[in-house]
Coordinates of C-alpha atoms in Angstrom, one line a residue:
X569 CA 106.7 51.0 -40.2
X570 CA 103.3 50.5 -38.4
X571 CA 104.9 51.1 -34.8
X572 CA 106.7 54.3 -35.9
X573 CA 102.9 55.4 -36.8
X574 CA 101.2 54.2 -33.8
X575 CA 103.7 56.2 -31.8
X576 CA 103.0 59.6 -33.8
X577 CA 99.4 59.2 -33.4
X578 CA 99.8 58.7 -29.8
X579 CA 100.8 62.6 -29.7
X580 CA 97.8 63.3 -32.1
X581 CA 95.3 66.3 -31.0
X582 CA 92.1 64.2 -31.0
X583 CA 91.8 62.1 -27.7
X584 CA 90.0 59.5 -29.7
X585 CA 93.0 59.1 -32.0
X586 CA 95.8 58.8 -29.0
X587 CA 93.3 56.3 -27.2
X588 CA 93.2 53.9 -30.5
X589 CA 97.0 54.6 -31.2
X590 CA 97.8 53.3 -27.8
X591 CA 95.6 50.1 -27.9
X592 CA 97.2 49.6 -31.1
X593 CA 100.6 50.0 -29.9
X594 CA 99.9 48.0 -26.8
X595 CA 98.2 45.2 -28.4
X596 CA 101.0 44.3 -31.0
X597 CA 104.0 45.2 -28.6
X598 CA 105.5 48.0 -30.6
X599 CA 108.6 48.5 -28.5
X600 CA 108.7 52.2 -29.7
X601 CA 105.4 52.9 -28.5
X602 CA 106.2 51.9 -25.2
X603 CA 107.6 55.6 -23.5
X604 CA 104.6 57.3 -25.3
X605 CA 102.0 54.6 -23.5
X606 CA 103.4 55.5 -20.1
X607 CA 103.6 59.0 -20.6
X608 CA 99.9 58.9 -21.8
X609 CA 99.2 57.9 -17.8
X610 CA 99.3 61.5 -17.6
X611 CA 97.0 62.7 -20.2
X612 CA 94.2 65.0 -19.3
X613 CA 91.7 62.6 -21.0
X614 CA 90.0 60.0 -18.7
X615 CA 89.6 57.6 -21.8
X616 CA 93.1 57.9 -22.7
X617 CA 94.4 57.2 -19.8
X618 CA 92.4 54.3 -19.1
X619 CA 93.6 52.9 -22.4
X620 CA 97.4 53.2 -21.3
X621 CA 96.4 51.9 -18.1
X622 CA 94.8 48.7 -19.5
X623 CA 98.1 47.9 -21.7
X624 CA 100.3 48.1 -18.9
X625 CA 100.5 44.4 -18.1
X626 CA 101.6 43.2 -21.3
X627 CA 104.2 45.9 -21.7
X628 CA 107.5 44.3 -20.8
X629 CA 109.6 47.2 -20.6
X630 CA 107.2 49.0 -18.0
X631 CA 107.1 48.8 -14.5
X632 CA 103.3 48.0 -14.7
X633 CA 103.1 47.1 -10.7
X634 CA 104.0 50.6 -9.9
X635 CA 101.8 52.7 -12.4
X636 CA 98.8 50.8 -11.4
X637 CA 99.4 51.2 -7.5
X638 CA 99.4 54.7 -8.3
X639 CA 96.5 54.7 -10.5
X640 CA 94.6 52.8 -7.9
X641 CA 95.1 55.9 -5.4
X642 CA 94.9 58.8 -7.7
X643 CA 92.7 58.1 -10.7
X644 CA 89.1 58.5 -11.4
X645 CA 86.6 55.7 -10.4
X646 CA 86.4 54.1 -13.7
X647 CA 90.5 54.3 -14.1
X648 CA 90.8 52.8 -10.8
X649 CA 88.5 50.1 -11.5
X650 CA 90.4 49.2 -14.7
X651 CA 93.8 49.4 -13.0
X652 CA 92.2 46.8 -10.6
X653 CA 91.1 44.7 -13.2
X654 CA 94.6 45.0 -15.2
X655 CA 96.7 44.2 -11.9
X656 CA 95.4 40.5 -12.2
X657 CA 98.0 40.0 -15.0
X658 CA 100.9 41.3 -13.0
X659 CA 102.9 38.6 -11.3
X660 CA 104.3 40.9 -8.2
X661 CA 104.1 41.1 -4.8
X662 CA 103.2 44.7 -5.2
X663 CA 100.0 43.9 -7.2
X664 CA 98.7 41.7 -4.5
X665 CA 99.0 44.6 -1.7
X666 CA 97.7 47.2 -4.1
X667 CA 94.4 45.0 -4.8
X668 CA 94.0 44.3 -1.1
X669 CA 93.9 47.8 -0.3
X670 CA 91.2 48.5 -3.6
X671 CA 89.2 46.2 -1.8
X672 CA 88.0 48.9 0.7
X673 CA 87.7 51.8 -2.1
X674 CA 84.7 53.5 -1.9
X675 CA 83.5 52.9 -5.6
X676 CA 81.8 49.6 -5.9
X677 CA 83.7 48.9 -9.3
X678 CA 87.0 49.0 -7.9
X679 CA 85.8 46.9 -5.0
X680 CA 84.4 44.4 -7.7
X681 CA 87.5 44.2 -10.2
X682 CA 89.8 43.9 -7.0
X683 CA 88.1 41.1 -5.5
X684 CA 88.1 39.1 -9.0
X685 CA 91.5 40.1 -9.4
X686 CA 92.6 38.8 -6.4
X687 CA 91.0 35.0 -7.1
X688 CA 93.8 34.7 -9.5
X689 CA 96.4 31.9 -8.3
X690 CA 99.4 34.2 -8.4
X691 CA 98.5 36.0 -5.5
X692 CA 98.2 33.4 -2.7
X693 CA 95.9 33.4 0.2
X694 CA 96.9 36.5 1.9
X695 CA 93.8 38.3 1.1
X696 CA 91.7 35.6 2.5
X697 CA 90.3 37.4 5.8
X698 CA 90.0 40.5 3.7
X699 CA 87.6 38.7 0.9
X700 CA 85.5 37.1 3.7
X701 CA 84.8 40.4 5.1
X702 CA 83.6 41.8 1.9
X703 CA 81.7 38.7 0.8
X704 CA 79.9 39.3 4.4
X705 CA 79.4 42.7 4.5
X706 CA 80.0 44.8 1.5
X707 CA 76.7 46.7 0.6
X708 CA 76.5 45.7 -3.1
X709 CA 75.4 42.3 -3.8
X710 CA 77.3 41.7 -7.2
X711 CA 80.7 42.7 -4.8
X712 CA 79.7 39.9 -2.3
X713 CA 79.3 37.6 -5.3
X714 CA 82.8 38.4 -6.7
X715 CA 84.4 38.2 -3.2
X716 CA 82.9 34.4 -2.3
X717 CA 83.9 33.5 -5.8
X718 CA 87.5 34.5 -5.4
X719 CA 87.5 33.2 -1.9
X720 CA 86.8 29.9 -3.3
X721 CA 89.7 30.2 -5.5
X722 CA 92.4 31.1 -2.9
X723 CA 91.2 29.4 0.5
X724 CA 89.0 26.3 0.5
X725 CA 88.3 26.0 4.2
X726 CA 87.5 29.6 4.9
X727 CA 85.2 29.8 1.7
X728 CA 83.4 27.0 3.1
X729 CA 82.6 28.9 6.2
X730 CA 81.4 32.2 4.5
X731 CA 79.6 30.2 2.1
X732 CA 77.7 28.3 4.4
X733 CA 76.5 31.6 5.9
X734 CA 75.7 32.8 2.5
X735 CA 73.9 30.0 1.3
X736 CA 70.5 31.2 3.0
X737 CA 71.0 34.8 1.6
X738 CA 67.6 36.5 0.5
X739 CA 69.4 37.4 -2.9
X740 CA 69.1 34.3 -5.2
X741 CA 72.1 35.3 -7.0
X742 CA 74.2 35.3 -3.8
X743 CA 72.7 32.1 -2.4
X744 CA 73.6 30.2 -5.6
X745 CA 77.3 31.7 -5.6
X746 CA 77.6 30.3 -2.3
X747 CA 76.2 26.9 -3.4
X748 CA 79.0 27.0 -6.3
X749 CA 81.7 27.7 -4.0
X750 CA 80.3 24.9 -1.6
X751 CA 80.1 22.4 -4.6
X752 CA 83.6 22.9 -5.6
X753 CA 85.2 22.5 -1.9
X754 CA 86.5 19.1 -0.6
X755 CA 84.4 19.3 2.6
X756 CA 82.1 16.6 4.2
X757 CA 80.0 19.4 5.9
X758 CA 79.6 21.1 2.5
X759 CA 77.4 17.9 1.3
X760 CA 75.1 18.5 4.3
X761 CA 74.7 22.3 3.3
X762 CA 73.9 21.5 -0.3
X763 CA 71.2 18.9 0.8
X764 CA 69.5 21.4 2.7
X765 CA 69.5 24.0 -0.1
X766 CA 68.3 21.4 -2.6
X767 CA 65.2 21.3 -0.6
X768 CA 64.6 25.2 -0.6
X769 CA 61.4 26.5 -1.9
X770 CA 63.0 28.9 -3.9
X771 CA 63.2 27.1 -7.3
X772 CA 66.5 28.8 -8.6
X773 CA 68.4 27.8 -5.3
X774 CA 67.0 24.3 -5.1
X775 CA 68.3 23.9 -8.8
X776 CA 71.8 25.3 -7.9
X777 CA 71.9 22.9 -5.1
X778 CA 71.0 19.7 -7.2
X779 CA 73.3 20.6 -9.9
X780 CA 76.2 21.1 -7.3
X781 CA 75.5 17.7 -5.7
X782 CA 75.4 16.1 -9.0
X783 CA 78.7 17.3 -9.7
X784 CA 80.5 16.4 -6.3
X785 CA 82.2 13.1 -6.0

């Protein structure tokens, strides 16, 4: 059957064939492919390993939390980022702990995807302070945006406090992300901050604030 052919292709000499076969085996959930996909986490080719990393959350027979946690500590930057992104689909306390650690990764994309994954409801609010620190201090703007957005989904009170600090940021995109967070939280002082932003001389910031105000109760 197709599953057996995919399993055989995972052992092909050409890494591109192995990568495609892993994606097919994971997408269709062929149980006979699971051991080969897990073994591919040790493949010499980075792209093949990344394909295996990305399939782990949908493989019922695999211990995704353990494997992705290991990838976050030992893999290349691109594959660590893939592991951080994949962990958003893993309902396991170890996934949250691994993502919190990944917020300190030296690679910006690992931090970015770790922050985004932590914004998922399944992880609770344990990482709220970590995300607040990232939103305030990370040297990369889009990491800060990911952090404040995730914080908004996780902890409204702290998110509103941090967003009120960021709403006057020099970078329009960061200020707009803060505006969007303030627009979604149910706090009276958020209305005051948004009203101030609606008078900003920066048209993009002003427009975002007006829209946020219009959508509030």
